[in-house]
């Protein structure tokens, strides 16, 4: 079983046992706890896999279960954890909430269990993606919007590249203030948030240029674009790459005419 790893004064990580090509080392379940309160806020309790939910429940008492988005590797066990602990489940998508209101259109600051955090809407990877700024630690929790290794997939059709680029810029603007560390949904912690977000923005611009070039070269569908643009990516990941290519093609149709 994974052990709880203290990462910042108020944030610890429990790694879920679901490693894979898209989940990297596994889902990072973030456990936030202020020194002044014995209750925890759990961000992304993860999948129902190999007793992970039991390990999370042992970290209680839990004041709230919060989801960065609704993909199963982040929130599959949230209903079970709610049954075990009584903690409400808070998410952007109302269908995922239990005993709580959904995250509103203008979320702002929240206070719970001695913690204060800023909720930021960051759609793009998925339509319901949100990120959180833990102000006490100058930490940014990004879910799948920014990963600790590699780059995120735009989960078309729910994901949208235009929204994603706006979200990255929003996080880049935040990082230019007091953000010192990124706590991602998968992969290692990142200690240079501005450089990371600049890279993400540059990478997306480069990919769009590559897709434009592929279309100009005569590629006519997503399979042809993937073969050309993602030739350096393991072929086992091409089905995931197709999701991003579909999002890129939609973006270019909307913006390039």
C-alpha positions as a LaTeX table, in Angstrom:
\begin{tabular}{lrrr}
\hline
Residue & $x$ (\AA) & $y$ (\AA) & $z$ (\AA) \\
\hline
Unk1 & 0.00 & 0.00 & 0.00 \\
Unk2 & 1.12 & 3.56 & $-0.73$ \\
Unk3 & 2.14 & 5.75 & 2.15 \\
Unk4 & 1.03 & 9.33 & 2.69 \\
Unk5 & 3.76 & 11.68 & 1.46 \\
Unk6 & 3.96 & 15.19 & 2.91 \\
Unk7 & 4.64 & 17.55 & $-0.02$ \\
Unk8 & 3.88 & 21.01 & 1.37 \\
Unk9 & 2.95 & 22.06 & 4.93 \\
Unk10 & $-0.79$ & 21.60 & 4.26 \\
Unk11 & $-0.82$ & 19.10 & 1.36 \\
Unk12 & 0.07 & 15.41 & 1.31 \\
Unk13 & $-0.17$ & 12.87 & $-1.50$ \\
Unk14 & $-1.51$ & 9.33 & $-1.47$ \\
Unk15 & $-0.69$ & 7.60 & $-4.76$ \\
Unk16 & $-3.45$ & 5.39 & $-6.15$ \\
Unk17 & $-2.43$ & 1.92 & $-7.40$ \\
Unk18 & $-3.48$ & 2.56 & $-11.03$ \\
Unk19 & $-0.30$ & 3.23 & $-13.02$ \\
Unk20 & $-0.59$ & 3.28 & $-16.81$ \\
Unk21 & 0.21 & 5.14 & $-20.02$ \\
Unk22 & $-2.38$ & 7.84 & $-19.29$ \\
Unk23 & $-2.25$ & 7.83 & $-15.48$ \\
Unk24 & 1.58 & 7.80 & $-15.28$ \\
Unk25 & 2.56 & 6.58 & $-11.79$ \\
Unk26 & $-1.11$ & 6.56 & $-10.75$ \\
Unk27 & $-3.65$ & 9.13 & $-9.63$ \\
Unk28 & $-2.40$ & 11.62 & $-7.05$ \\
Unk29 & $-4.98$ & 11.81 & $-4.29$ \\
Unk30 & $-4.27$ & 15.08 & $-2.48$ \\
Unk31 & $-5.06$ & 15.34 & 1.22 \\
Unk32 & $-5.21$ & 18.90 & 2.53 \\
Unk33 & $-5.12$ & 19.52 & 6.27 \\
Unk34 & $-4.49$ & 22.75 & 8.16 \\
Unk35 & $-2.45$ & 22.61 & 11.38 \\
Unk36 & $-5.36$ & 24.20 & 13.22 \\
Unk37 & $-7.92$ & 21.50 & 12.27 \\
Unk38 & $-7.87$ & 17.72 & 12.41 \\
Unk39 & $-10.24$ & 17.38 & 9.46 \\
Unk40 & $-9.00$ & 16.84 & 5.92 \\
Unk41 & $-10.18$ & 17.93 & 2.50 \\
Unk42 & $-9.56$ & 15.19 & $-0.07$ \\
Unk43 & $-8.96$ & 16.24 & $-3.67$ \\
Unk44 & $-9.55$ & 13.47 & $-6.23$ \\
Unk45 & $-10.03$ & 10.32 & $-4.11$ \\
Unk46 & $-9.23$ & 8.23 & $-7.18$ \\
Unk47 & $-10.43$ & 4.90 & $-8.53$ \\
Unk48 & $-11.92$ & 1.92 & $-6.74$ \\
Unk49 & $-8.82$ & $-0.22$ & $-7.00$ \\
Unk50 & $-6.88$ & $-2.47$ & $-4.63$ \\
Unk51 & $-8.26$ & $-0.94$ & $-1.47$ \\
Unk52 & $-7.35$ & 2.67 & $-2.29$ \\
Unk53 & $-10.66$ & 3.97 & $-0.95$ \\
Unk54 & $-10.00$ & 2.23 & 2.38 \\
Unk55 & $-6.61$ & 3.89 & 2.62 \\
Unk56 & $-8.17$ & 7.30 & 1.94 \\
Unk57 & $-10.93$ & 6.75 & 4.51 \\
Unk58 & $-8.30$ & 5.98 & 7.17 \\
Unk59 & $-7.00$ & 9.53 & 6.79 \\
Unk60 & $-10.17$ & 10.98 & 8.28 \\
Unk61 & $-12.01$ & 12.71 & 9.64 \\
Unk62 & $-12.76$ & 14.09 & 6.17 \\
Unk63 & $-14.62$ & 17.40 & 5.88 \\
Unk64 & $-15.14$ & 17.30 & 2.09 \\
Unk65 & $-14.33$ & 15.31 & $-1.03$ \\
Unk66 & $-13.54$ & 17.58 & $-3.99$ \\
Unk67 & $-13.11$ & 16.56 & $-7.64$ \\
Unk68 & $-10.97$ & 18.39 & $-10.19$ \\
Unk69 & $-13.13$ & 16.72 & $-12.87$ \\
Unk70 & $-15.29$ & 13.69 & $-13.38$ \\
Unk71 & $-13.00$ & 11.16 & $-15.07$ \\
Unk72 & $-13.18$ & 7.82 & $-13.28$ \\
Unk73 & $-9.49$ & 7.69 & $-12.35$ \\
Unk74 & $-10.04$ & 10.82 & $-10.25$ \\
Unk75 & $-13.46$ & 10.31 & $-8.72$ \\
Unk76 & $-14.71$ & 6.76 & $-9.16$ \\
Unk77 & $-14.55$ & 6.02 & $-5.44$ \\
Unk78 & $-16.08$ & 9.34 & $-4.33$ \\
Unk79 & $-19.60$ & 7.91 & $-3.72$ \\
Unk80 & $-18.16$ & 5.04 & $-1.69$ \\
Unk81 & $-15.92$ & 7.38 & 0.28 \\
Unk82 & $-18.97$ & 9.54 & 1.00 \\
Unk83 & $-20.82$ & 6.48 & 2.34 \\
Unk84 & $-17.84$ & 5.57 & 4.52 \\
Unk85 & $-17.19$ & 9.03 & 5.95 \\
Unk86 & $-20.32$ & 11.14 & 5.44 \\
Unk87 & $-18.24$ & 13.81 & 3.71 \\
Unk88 & $-20.01$ & 15.71 & 0.91 \\
Unk89 & $-18.74$ & 15.40 & $-2.67$ \\
Unk90 & $-18.13$ & 18.74 & $-4.39$ \\
Unk91 & $-17.60$ & 19.02 & $-8.16$ \\
Unk92 & $-18.29$ & 21.30 & $-11.09$ \\
Unk93 & $-20.68$ & 18.74 & $-12.62$ \\
Unk94 & $-23.91$ & 18.64 & $-10.57$ \\
Unk95 & $-24.34$ & 14.95 & $-11.40$ \\
Unk96 & $-21.19$ & 14.16 & $-9.41$ \\
Unk97 & $-22.13$ & 16.14 & $-6.28$ \\
Unk98 & $-23.45$ & 14.42 & $-3.17$ \\
Unk99 & $-24.92$ & 16.45 & $-0.31$ \\
Unk100 & $-23.35$ & 19.60 & $-1.77$ \\
Unk101 & $-23.99$ & 22.28 & $-4.36$ \\
Unk102 & $-21.90$ & 22.21 & $-7.53$ \\
Unk103 & $-18.99$ & 24.59 & $-8.01$ \\
Unk104 & $-20.62$ & 27.78 & $-9.39$ \\
Unk105 & $-19.78$ & 29.79 & $-12.50$ \\
Unk106 & $-17.83$ & 32.32 & $-10.43$ \\
Unk107 & $-16.37$ & 30.19 & $-7.63$ \\
Unk108 & $-13.82$ & 32.44 & $-5.89$ \\
Unk109 & $-12.47$ & 31.72 & $-2.41$ \\
Unk110 & $-13.63$ & 28.88 & $-0.18$ \\
Unk111 & $-12.93$ & 28.20 & 3.47 \\
Unk112 & $-13.28$ & 24.79 & 5.09 \\
Unk113 & $-11.52$ & 22.87 & 7.85 \\
Unk114 & $-9.14$ & 25.75 & 8.50 \\
Unk115 & $-8.10$ & 25.92 & 4.84 \\
Unk116 & $-8.59$ & 28.66 & 2.29 \\
Unk117 & $-8.36$ & 27.94 & $-1.40$ \\
Unk118 & $-9.25$ & 29.67 & $-4.63$ \\
Unk119 & $-11.24$ & 27.63 & $-7.15$ \\
Unk120 & $-10.45$ & 28.40 & $-10.79$ \\
Unk121 & $-12.53$ & 27.09 & $-13.68$ \\
Unk122 & $-10.11$ & 25.48 & $-16.14$ \\
Unk123 & $-12.17$ & 23.68 & $-18.80$ \\
Unk124 & $-10.42$ & 22.16 & $-21.79$ \\
Unk125 & $-9.15$ & 18.71 & $-20.83$ \\
Unk126 & $-12.79$ & 18.18 & $-19.92$ \\
Unk127 & $-15.67$ & 20.62 & $-19.74$ \\
Unk128 & $-15.90$ & 20.31 & $-15.94$ \\
Unk129 & $-12.21$ & 20.68 & $-15.09$ \\
Unk130 & $-11.30$ & 22.98 & $-12.21$ \\
Unk131 & $-8.03$ & 23.86 & $-10.48$ \\
Unk132 & $-7.36$ & 25.07 & $-6.95$ \\
Unk133 & $-4.90$ & 27.50 & $-5.42$ \\
Unk134 & $-4.00$ & 26.53 & $-1.85$ \\
Unk135 & $-3.03$ & 29.95 & $-0.65$ \\
Unk136 & $-1.24$ & 28.92 & 2.55 \\
Unk137 & 1.24 & 26.83 & 0.54 \\
Unk138 & 1.32 & 28.92 & $-2.64$ \\
Unk139 & 0.39 & 25.68 & $-4.38$ \\
Unk140 & $-1.67$ & 25.07 & $-7.52$ \\
Unk141 & $-3.63$ & 21.82 & $-7.80$ \\
Unk142 & $-4.28$ & 21.19 & $-11.48$ \\
Unk143 & $-5.95$ & 17.79 & $-11.90$ \\
Unk144 & $-5.33$ & 16.78 & $-15.53$ \\
Unk145 & $-5.01$ & 20.34 & $-16.84$ \\
Unk146 & $-1.28$ & 20.22 & $-16.14$ \\
Unk147 & 0.50 & 16.91 & $-15.54$ \\
Unk148 & 3.72 & 16.28 & $-13.69$ \\
Unk149 & 5.20 & 14.62 & $-16.76$ \\
Unk150 & 4.27 & 14.97 & $-20.43$ \\
Unk151 & 1.23 & 16.94 & $-21.59$ \\
Unk152 & $-2.50$ & 16.53 & $-21.20$ \\
Unk153 & $-4.93$ & 15.01 & $-23.70$ \\
Unk154 & $-7.87$ & 17.13 & $-24.83$ \\
Unk155 & $-10.68$ & 14.63 & $-24.24$ \\
Unk156 & $-12.74$ & 15.47 & $-27.34$ \\
Unk157 & $-15.68$ & 15.95 & $-27.73$ \\
Unk158 & $-16.17$ & 16.95 & $-24.09$ \\
Unk159 & $-12.77$ & 18.62 & $-24.09$ \\
Unk160 & $-12.20$ & 21.76 & $-26.13$ \\
Unk161 & $-8.86$ & 23.17 & $-27.26$ \\
Unk162 & $-9.95$ & 26.82 & $-27.29$ \\
Unk163 & $-11.16$ & 26.49 & $-23.69$ \\
Unk164 & $-7.95$ & 24.68 & $-22.80$ \\
Unk165 & $-5.71$ & 27.42 & $-24.17$ \\
Unk166 & $-7.73$ & 30.02 & $-22.24$ \\
Unk167 & $-7.38$ & 27.92 & $-19.08$ \\
Unk168 & $-3.62$ & 27.57 & $-19.50$ \\
Unk169 & $-3.30$ & 31.33 & $-19.90$ \\
Unk170 & $-5.45$ & 31.85 & $-16.81$ \\
Unk171 & $-3.15$ & 29.58 & $-14.81$ \\
Unk172 & $-0.09$ & 31.27 & $-16.30$ \\
Unk173 & $-1.40$ & 34.61 & $-15.06$ \\
Unk174 & $-1.91$ & 33.13 & $-11.59$ \\
Unk175 & 1.55 & 31.58 & $-11.59$ \\
Unk176 & 3.03 & 35.00 & $-12.24$ \\
Unk177 & 1.89 & 35.96 & $-8.76$ \\
Unk178 & 2.62 & 33.88 & $-5.68$ \\
Unk179 & 2.40 & 30.30 & $-6.99$ \\
Unk180 & 5.52 & 28.31 & $-6.14$ \\
Unk181 & 4.57 & 24.68 & $-6.77$ \\
Unk182 & 2.19 & 22.69 & $-8.98$ \\
Unk183 & 0.47 & 19.65 & $-7.47$ \\
Unk184 & $-0.77$ & 17.71 & $-10.53$ \\
Unk185 & $-3.32$ & 14.93 & $-10.84$ \\
Unk186 & $-0.64$ & 12.56 & $-12.14$ \\
Unk187 & 3.13 & 12.52 & $-12.03$ \\
Unk188 & 5.70 & 14.37 & $-9.95$ \\
Unk189 & 5.35 & 17.73 & $-8.24$ \\
Unk190 & 6.55 & 20.68 & $-10.33$ \\
Unk191 & 8.58 & 23.51 & $-8.80$ \\
Unk192 & 8.81 & 25.93 & $-11.74$ \\
Unk193 & 5.17 & 26.72 & $-12.53$ \\
Unk194 & 5.81 & 29.65 & $-14.87$ \\
Unk195 & 8.26 & 27.65 & $-16.99$ \\
Unk196 & 5.88 & 24.67 & $-17.06$ \\
Unk197 & 2.90 & 26.73 & $-18.18$ \\
Unk198 & 4.96 & 28.57 & $-20.78$ \\
Unk199 & 6.04 & 25.19 & $-22.13$ \\
Unk200 & 2.43 & 23.95 & $-22.23$ \\
Unk201 & 1.33 & 27.01 & $-24.19$ \\
Unk202 & 4.28 & 26.74 & $-26.59$ \\
Unk203 & 3.69 & 23.01 & $-27.07$ \\
Unk204 & 0.06 & 23.57 & $-28.02$ \\
Unk205 & 1.00 & 26.29 & $-30.50$ \\
Unk206 & 3.62 & 23.98 & $-32.02$ \\
Unk207 & 1.14 & 21.11 & $-32.34$ \\
Unk208 & $-1.36$ & 23.39 & $-34.07$ \\
Unk209 & 1.32 & 24.45 & $-36.56$ \\
Unk210 & 2.15 & 20.78 & $-37.17$ \\
Unk211 & $-1.52$ & 19.97 & $-37.83$ \\
Unk212 & $-1.78$ & 22.94 & $-40.20$ \\
Unk213 & 1.26 & 21.63 & $-42.05$ \\
Unk214 & $-0.20$ & 18.13 & $-42.21$ \\
Unk215 & $-3.41$ & 19.47 & $-43.74$ \\
Unk216 & $-1.41$ & 21.55 & $-46.22$ \\
Unk217 & 0.53 & 18.40 & $-47.16$ \\
Unk218 & $-2.71$ & 16.67 & $-48.10$ \\
Unk219 & $-3.71$ & 14.75 & $-44.98$ \\
Unk220 & $-7.48$ & 14.52 & $-44.97$ \\
Unk221 & $-8.50$ & 12.80 & $-41.74$ \\
Unk222 & $-7.44$ & 12.35 & $-38.13$ \\
Unk223 & $-5.68$ & 9.03 & $-38.76$ \\
Unk224 & $-3.40$ & 10.57 & $-41.36$ \\
Unk225 & $-2.69$ & 13.58 & $-39.15$ \\
Unk226 & $-1.85$ & 11.35 & $-36.17$ \\
Unk227 & 0.53 & 9.24 & $-38.25$ \\
Unk228 & 2.40 & 12.34 & $-39.37$ \\
Unk229 & 2.27 & 14.63 & $-36.32$ \\
Unk230 & 2.58 & 11.97 & $-33.61$ \\
Unk231 & 5.12 & 9.78 & $-35.39$ \\
Unk232 & 7.46 & 10.14 & $-32.40$ \\
Unk233 & 4.78 & 8.90 & $-29.98$ \\
Unk234 & 4.39 & 5.20 & $-29.19$ \\
Unk235 & 1.73 & 3.78 & $-31.51$ \\
Unk236 & $-0.10$ & 2.28 & $-28.53$ \\
Unk237 & $-1.03$ & 5.86 & $-27.55$ \\
Unk238 & $-2.34$ & 6.94 & $-30.95$ \\
Unk239 & $-5.98$ & 6.37 & $-29.99$ \\
Unk240 & $-5.51$ & 8.97 & $-27.24$ \\
Unk241 & $-3.67$ & 11.25 & $-29.65$ \\
Unk242 & $-6.70$ & 11.10 & $-31.96$ \\
Unk243 & $-8.78$ & 12.78 & $-29.25$ \\
Unk244 & $-6.42$ & 15.75 & $-29.22$ \\
Unk245 & $-6.24$ & 15.81 & $-33.04$ \\
Unk246 & $-10.03$ & 15.98 & $-33.26$ \\
Unk247 & $-9.94$ & 18.91 & $-30.84$ \\
Unk248 & $-7.17$ & 20.56 & $-32.90$ \\
Unk249 & $-9.10$ & 20.12 & $-36.15$ \\
Unk250 & $-12.21$ & 21.63 & $-34.56$ \\
Unk251 & $-10.14$ & 24.55 & $-33.30$ \\
Unk252 & $-8.61$ & 25.20 & $-36.71$ \\
Unk253 & $-12.01$ & 25.05 & $-38.43$ \\
Unk254 & $-13.29$ & 27.66 & $-35.98$ \\
Unk255 & $-10.24$ & 29.94 & $-36.05$ \\
Unk256 & $-8.55$ & 29.50 & $-39.41$ \\
Unk257 & $-11.68$ & 29.21 & $-41.51$ \\
\hline
\end{tabular}
